[in-house]
Coordinates of C-alpha atoms in Angstrom, one line a residue:
M1 CA 137.2 172.9 90.9
L2 CA 133.0 173.4 91.0
L3 CA 131.0 173.0 88.1
R4 CA 127.1 173.4 87.4
L5 CA 125.9 170.0 85.6
P6 CA 122.6 169.9 84.5
P7 CA 121.3 166.4 85.6
K8 CA 121.4 164.6 82.6
D9 CA 125.3 165.5 82.3
V10 CA 125.4 163.7 85.6
K11 CA 128.2 160.6 85.0
L12 CA 129.0 158.2 88.1
G13 CA 132.3 159.2 90.0
M14 CA 131.4 162.4 89.8
F15 CA 131.8 164.3 93.7
I16 CA 128.3 166.0 94.2
V17 CA 128.2 168.7 96.5
S18 CA 124.9 170.8 96.0
F19 CA 121.6 170.6 94.4
E20 CA 120.2 174.3 92.6
G21 CA 116.6 174.4 92.7
S22 CA 113.1 173.1 94.8
W23 CA 113.9 171.7 98.6
A24 CA 111.5 170.0 97.5
D25 CA 112.9 168.3 95.0
R26 CA 115.9 167.1 95.8
P27 CA 116.7 163.6 95.0
F28 CA 118.6 162.9 98.5
W29 CA 118.4 164.0 102.4
Q30 CA 122.6 164.1 101.6
S31 CA 124.4 167.0 98.8
R32 CA 127.8 166.6 99.3
F33 CA 128.7 162.7 98.0
R34 CA 130.2 160.8 95.6
L35 CA 128.1 159.6 92.9
D36 CA 129.0 155.8 92.3
N37 CA 125.9 153.6 92.8
P38 CA 124.1 153.1 89.2
A39 CA 120.2 153.7 90.8
D40 CA 121.1 156.4 91.6
L41 CA 122.4 158.1 89.1
Q42 CA 118.7 157.0 87.9
R43 CA 116.9 158.6 90.4
L44 CA 119.4 161.7 89.8
R45 CA 118.6 162.1 86.0
H46 CA 114.2 161.3 86.4
S47 CA 114.1 164.4 89.3
A48 CA 113.4 167.7 88.7
I49 CA 116.4 169.1 90.0
E50 CA 117.5 172.4 87.6
A51 CA 121.0 171.6 88.3
I52 CA 123.5 169.8 90.2
V53 CA 127.3 171.6 90.7
I54 CA 130.3 168.9 91.0
D55 CA 133.8 169.3 92.3
T56 CA 136.4 168.2 90.1
D57 CA 139.3 167.7 92.7
K58 CA 137.2 165.1 94.7
G59 CA 135.9 162.8 91.3
L60 CA 135.6 163.1 88.4
S61 CA 135.7 166.4 85.5
P62 CA 133.0 166.0 83.1
E63 CA 136.4 164.8 80.3
E64 CA 137.2 162.3 82.8
A65 CA 134.4 160.1 83.2
A66 CA 134.1 160.7 79.2
S67 CA 137.4 159.1 78.7
R68 CA 136.5 156.4 81.1
R69 CA 134.5 153.4 80.7
T70 CA 131.6 152.8 84.4
P71 CA 132.3 149.7 85.4
A72 CA 135.2 150.4 86.5
L73 CA 133.7 152.6 89.3
R74 CA 131.7 149.6 90.4
S75 CA 133.6 149.3 93.3
A76 CA 134.5 151.5 96.2
D77 CA 136.9 149.8 97.7
P78 CA 139.7 153.2 97.1
D79 CA 137.2 154.9 99.4
R80 CA 136.7 152.0 101.7
E81 CA 141.0 152.3 101.3
R82 CA 141.2 155.9 102.0
A83 CA 138.2 155.4 105.2
S84 CA 139.9 153.0 106.4
K85 CA 143.4 154.5 106.4
A86 CA 141.8 157.8 107.7
I87 CA 140.6 156.0 111.5
A88 CA 144.0 153.7 111.6
R89 CA 145.3 157.4 111.7
G90 CA 142.9 158.9 114.1
K91 CA 143.1 155.5 115.9
R92 CA 147.3 155.7 115.8
A93 CA 147.4 159.4 117.3
V94 CA 144.9 159.1 119.9
I95 CA 146.7 156.4 121.4
R96 CA 149.6 158.8 121.1
L97 CA 148.0 161.3 122.4
F98 CA 146.8 158.3 126.2
D99 CA 151.3 157.9 125.2
D100 CA 151.5 161.0 126.1
V101 CA 149.9 162.1 128.9
R102 CA 151.3 158.7 130.9
M103 CA 154.5 160.5 130.5
G104 CA 153.6 164.1 131.8
R105 CA 153.2 165.5 128.5
N106 CA 151.4 168.0 127.2
I107 CA 149.1 167.7 124.8
S108 CA 149.2 169.1 121.2
A109 CA 147.0 170.3 119.5
E110 CA 149.2 171.3 116.2
R111 CA 149.8 167.7 116.6
L112 CA 147.0 166.7 116.2
A113 CA 145.7 169.4 113.3
P114 CA 146.2 166.9 110.5
V115 CA 144.5 163.7 111.9
V116 CA 141.6 165.9 111.6
A117 CA 142.2 167.4 109.1
E118 CA 142.2 164.1 107.2
L119 CA 139.3 163.6 109.3
A120 CA 137.2 166.2 108.0
D121 CA 138.1 165.4 104.2
E122 CA 136.9 162.2 104.5
V123 CA 133.2 163.3 106.3
D124 CA 133.0 165.8 103.3
R125 CA 133.8 163.2 100.7
N126 CA 131.4 159.9 101.9
A127 CA 130.6 160.7 105.5
R128 CA 128.3 157.2 105.1
L129 CA 131.3 155.8 104.7
I130 CA 133.0 156.4 107.1
L131 CA 130.2 156.6 110.2
R132 CA 129.3 153.9 109.0
L133 CA 133.1 151.9 109.1
L134 CA 133.7 153.8 113.0
R135 CA 130.3 151.9 113.8
L136 CA 132.9 148.4 113.6
K137 CA 135.9 148.9 116.1
N138 CA 135.7 145.7 119.1
R139 CA 135.8 145.8 122.3
D140 CA 139.3 146.0 123.0
E141 CA 140.0 149.2 120.6
Y142 CA 136.8 151.2 121.4
T143 CA 138.9 153.6 123.7
Y144 CA 141.0 154.9 121.0
V145 CA 138.7 154.7 118.2
H146 CA 135.7 155.8 120.3
S147 CA 137.3 159.4 120.2
V148 CA 138.0 158.9 116.3
A149 CA 134.0 158.7 115.9
V150 CA 133.2 161.3 118.4
S151 CA 135.0 163.6 115.7
A152 CA 133.9 162.0 112.8
L153 CA 130.8 162.9 113.5
M154 CA 131.1 166.1 115.8
M155 CA 132.5 167.8 112.0
N156 CA 129.3 166.3 110.2
F157 CA 126.5 167.3 112.5
A158 CA 128.6 170.3 112.4
R159 CA 128.4 170.5 108.3
H160 CA 124.2 169.8 108.5
L161 CA 124.2 172.8 110.6
E162 CA 126.4 174.7 108.4
L163 CA 128.5 176.1 111.7
D164 CA 131.1 178.2 110.4
E165 CA 133.3 175.9 108.9
A166 CA 136.0 178.0 110.0
L167 CA 135.3 175.9 113.8
L168 CA 135.5 172.8 111.9
P169 CA 139.0 172.1 112.8
E170 CA 138.5 172.8 116.8
I171 CA 135.5 171.0 116.7
G172 CA 137.1 167.9 114.9
L173 CA 139.7 168.4 117.9
A174 CA 136.7 168.5 120.4
G175 CA 135.4 164.6 119.8
L176 CA 138.9 163.8 119.8
L177 CA 139.8 164.5 123.2
H178 CA 136.7 165.0 125.0
D179 CA 137.3 161.5 126.9
V180 CA 141.4 162.2 127.6
G181 CA 140.2 162.1 130.9
K182 CA 139.5 158.2 131.0
I183 CA 143.4 157.8 130.9
A184 CA 142.4 157.8 135.1
I185 CA 140.9 155.9 135.4
P186 CA 141.9 152.1 136.8
S187 CA 141.1 149.6 133.4
D188 CA 139.7 147.2 135.7
I189 CA 137.0 150.0 135.8
L190 CA 136.9 151.7 132.9
D191 CA 136.7 147.9 130.9
K192 CA 134.9 146.2 133.9
P193 CA 132.5 143.2 131.8
G194 CA 129.3 143.9 134.4
R195 CA 127.5 146.9 136.2
L196 CA 129.8 149.0 137.8
T197 CA 129.5 149.7 141.8
E198 CA 127.9 153.4 143.3
G199 CA 131.8 153.6 144.2
E200 CA 132.9 152.7 141.0
F201 CA 130.4 154.8 139.1
A202 CA 131.7 157.5 141.7
V203 CA 135.3 157.4 139.8
M204 CA 134.1 157.2 136.4
K205 CA 131.9 160.0 136.9
G206 CA 135.3 162.3 137.7
H207 CA 136.9 161.7 133.9
P208 CA 135.1 165.7 132.4
G209 CA 136.8 167.5 135.1
N210 CA 140.9 164.9 134.8
G211 CA 140.2 166.1 131.5
Y212 CA 139.3 169.4 131.6
D213 CA 142.3 170.2 133.5
L214 CA 144.8 168.1 131.9
L215 CA 143.8 170.3 128.3
R216 CA 144.1 173.7 130.9
A217 CA 147.7 172.8 132.0
S218 CA 148.7 171.8 128.1
G219 CA 147.6 175.6 126.7
G220 CA 147.3 176.2 123.7
I221 CA 143.8 173.6 122.9
P222 CA 140.6 175.7 121.9
E223 CA 137.9 176.9 125.1
L224 CA 135.4 174.8 122.7
A225 CA 137.1 171.6 122.9
L226 CA 138.0 172.3 126.8
D227 CA 134.4 173.1 127.2
V228 CA 132.8 169.5 125.3
C229 CA 135.6 167.4 127.3
L230 CA 133.7 168.7 130.4
S231 CA 130.8 168.5 129.3
H232 CA 129.5 166.3 127.5
H233 CA 128.2 163.7 130.4
E234 CA 125.6 167.0 131.4
R235 CA 122.1 166.6 130.7
V236 CA 119.5 169.5 129.7
D237 CA 117.6 168.7 132.6
G238 CA 120.6 169.0 135.3
T239 CA 120.7 165.4 136.3
G240 CA 124.2 165.2 134.4
Y241 CA 127.6 165.6 135.9
P242 CA 130.4 166.7 137.0
H243 CA 128.4 169.8 137.3
G244 CA 124.7 169.3 136.8
R245 CA 124.0 172.1 134.9
D246 CA 121.1 172.4 132.6
G247 CA 120.3 172.9 129.3
E248 CA 120.0 176.9 129.9
G249 CA 123.9 176.6 130.6
L250 CA 125.6 174.5 128.1
S251 CA 126.8 175.6 124.9
L252 CA 125.7 174.2 121.3
L253 CA 129.1 172.3 121.0
A254 CA 128.7 170.4 124.7
R255 CA 125.0 169.7 123.6
M256 CA 126.6 168.1 120.1
G257 CA 129.1 166.1 122.0
A258 CA 126.8 164.4 124.5
I259 CA 124.7 163.5 121.5
C260 CA 127.6 162.3 119.8
D261 CA 129.2 161.0 122.4
V262 CA 126.0 158.5 123.5
Y263 CA 124.7 157.5 119.7
D264 CA 128.2 156.2 119.9
A265 CA 129.4 155.0 122.2
L266 CA 124.8 152.4 122.2
T267 CA 126.1 151.4 118.6
S268 CA 129.8 149.3 119.5
D269 CA 130.2 147.0 120.7
R270 CA 131.3 147.5 125.0
A271 CA 132.8 145.4 127.4
Y272 CA 129.6 145.6 129.0
K273 CA 127.1 145.0 126.0
D274 CA 126.4 144.5 122.3
A275 CA 126.9 147.4 119.6
W276 CA 122.8 148.7 119.3
T277 CA 121.3 149.5 115.4
P278 CA 121.7 152.5 115.0
Q279 CA 117.7 152.9 114.7
Q280 CA 117.4 151.1 118.5
A281 CA 119.7 153.2 120.1
L282 CA 118.5 156.8 118.0
G283 CA 114.8 155.4 119.1
A284 CA 116.5 154.9 122.3
M285 CA 117.4 158.6 122.5
R286 CA 114.9 160.3 121.6
R287 CA 112.7 158.7 124.8
W288 CA 114.7 159.2 126.9
K289 CA 113.5 162.8 127.9
G290 CA 115.4 165.5 129.6
H291 CA 119.2 163.9 128.3
F292 CA 119.1 165.7 125.4
D293 CA 118.2 169.4 123.5
P294 CA 115.4 167.2 121.5
E295 CA 115.5 169.9 118.7
L296 CA 119.1 169.5 118.4
L297 CA 118.5 165.6 118.2
V298 CA 115.7 165.3 115.6
A299 CA 118.7 167.6 113.6
F300 CA 121.5 164.6 114.5
M301 CA 119.2 162.1 112.8
A302 CA 119.2 164.7 109.4
S303 CA 122.9 164.5 109.8
L304 CA 122.2 161.0 109.6
G305 CA 119.8 160.1 107.4
I306 CA 118.6 157.1 110.0
F307 CA 115.3 157.1 112.0
P308 CA 114.3 154.6 114.2
V309 CA 110.4 153.2 114.0
G310 CA 107.7 155.6 114.8
T311 CA 109.3 158.4 113.3
L312 CA 106.9 161.5 111.3
V313 CA 109.7 161.9 108.2
R314 CA 108.8 164.2 104.8
V315 CA 109.2 161.4 101.6
R316 CA 110.6 163.2 98.5
D317 CA 107.3 163.1 96.6
S318 CA 105.8 165.5 99.7
M319 CA 104.1 163.0 101.9
L320 CA 104.2 162.5 105.6
A321 CA 105.1 159.0 106.3
I322 CA 105.8 157.0 109.2
V323 CA 109.4 154.6 109.8
V324 CA 108.1 151.2 110.1
G325 CA 110.0 149.1 109.5
E326 CA 114.9 149.0 109.5
N327 CA 116.7 148.0 107.2
P328 CA 120.5 146.5 108.5
E329 CA 122.0 146.7 105.8
E330 CA 121.3 150.3 105.3
P331 CA 119.5 152.2 108.0
A332 CA 119.1 155.4 105.9
C333 CA 117.5 153.4 103.7
P334 CA 113.6 151.9 106.1
T335 CA 111.1 151.0 105.0
V336 CA 107.9 154.0 105.6
R337 CA 104.1 153.6 105.8
S338 CA 102.9 156.7 103.6
F339 CA 99.5 158.5 104.7
Y340 CA 99.0 162.2 104.6
S341 CA 99.8 164.3 101.1
I342 CA 100.9 167.3 102.0
S343 CA 100.2 168.9 98.7
R344 CA 96.3 167.8 98.9
G345 CA 96.4 168.9 102.6
C346 CA 94.3 164.8 103.6
M347 CA 94.8 162.2 104.7
L348 CA 95.5 159.0 102.2
P349 CA 95.5 155.1 102.7
P350 CA 98.4 154.1 104.1
E351 CA 100.9 152.6 102.0
D352 CA 104.8 150.7 102.0
V353 CA 107.0 152.1 100.7
A354 CA 109.8 150.5 101.2
I355 CA 113.3 153.2 100.3
G356 CA 116.1 151.5 98.0
T357 CA 117.4 155.0 98.0
P358 CA 118.6 157.6 101.3
G359 CA 114.6 159.2 100.0
I360 CA 113.7 160.5 102.9
L361 CA 114.0 163.9 103.3
S362 CA 113.5 165.7 106.7
P363 CA 112.5 164.5 110.0
E364 CA 109.3 166.0 110.6
D365 CA 107.7 167.1 114.6
P366 CA 104.7 166.0 115.2
A367 CA 103.2 168.6 116.4
D368 CA 103.4 170.5 113.6
W369 CA 101.2 168.9 111.9
E370 CA 97.3 169.5 113.0
F371 CA 96.6 165.8 114.1
E372 CA 94.2 164.8 116.7
D373 CA 96.7 162.6 118.4
W374 CA 99.5 161.6 117.1
G375 CA 100.1 159.3 120.0
D376 CA 97.0 157.4 118.5
L377 CA 97.5 157.8 115.0
A378 CA 101.0 156.2 115.9
H379 CA 99.4 153.5 116.7
E380 CA 97.5 152.7 114.1
L381 CA 99.5 153.2 111.8
L382 CA 102.4 151.1 113.3
G383 CA 99.1 148.1 114.3
R384 CA 101.1 148.4 118.0
A385 CA 101.8 150.7 121.1
L386 CA 104.3 153.0 120.2
P387 CA 107.1 152.7 123.3
A388 CA 106.4 156.1 125.6
I389 CA 108.5 159.4 125.6
G390 CA 110.2 159.1 129.0
E391 CA 110.9 155.6 129.1
G392 CA 114.4 153.7 128.8
E393 CA 117.2 152.5 130.2

């Protein structure tokens, strides 16, 4: 049940679903999460938000909160355990899916529906937690857990974009099935610890088409999932595979799938490389001109609340800042250097601010602000040159 409360009545253990009041007064980048951190509680109570809406089915009601002492909520282990179980069930489902394909059985969307629904619920409850746990996969389980991770990332992204909630099961299924074509790739290529030869890469490039054929032959698979499976390695400049379609010919979901697929690959330990941090991955993706829809990539960053060094951001108290330092323990809480007052329309003396809780509201496009030369200004603010657009592996 949904209830509207003033900030002073909020308690630890409540599940927040929305804020009422000015967008600029929102104290957090996300709007759906369980309130477990005492510092977050104090921040919320001292914010300018008019009211919040809580869901008593996913967190404590006012009556339950009044009858319990907050120390009982110090540990997030129950949430972690539930999310870990959802990931494990997702992994088993993908393994079973690959085994079915090997045995010549059709792929059943209906059989996968409960797995997708459970993942969707965990993303809704605590997206930061389950996405963080999904990055912890080891090299040996990458092929299977990667599919679970892309499913969760795509559903979280879709919610951030406020896509039709009715599409969420199909979007989650698309993520779960996007790499099913890898069943036809020999393991010595799939798990090779070094760079693929030209011939091996040609074999690897066949997996989107192989997966599309498998899904279509099974019947009952939504067109949306077929599209993501076939097109998640296409690029907006037309240099991707298998068909070299450019941004004009790629659906929104295909472009989302491409971003989620690469992000999870970069932030995971692989046979041939160690995981990058989320900031390193997003920084590289931002520099790879022509790979991704640039506006959609900025929206993806906002959906995670993770911004690499050099990103222009708007912080809670109506200032612009540049991200200057990473926080490995909490990627959504970097160090930023404020330098411009939006309300007064003027430059400020640069000042470093450690974002103690997720406090960046949004990434900003430098082109939307009247800075004479953002590259030079960013260089000056950072004290070093930013990588040129287009650089990267």
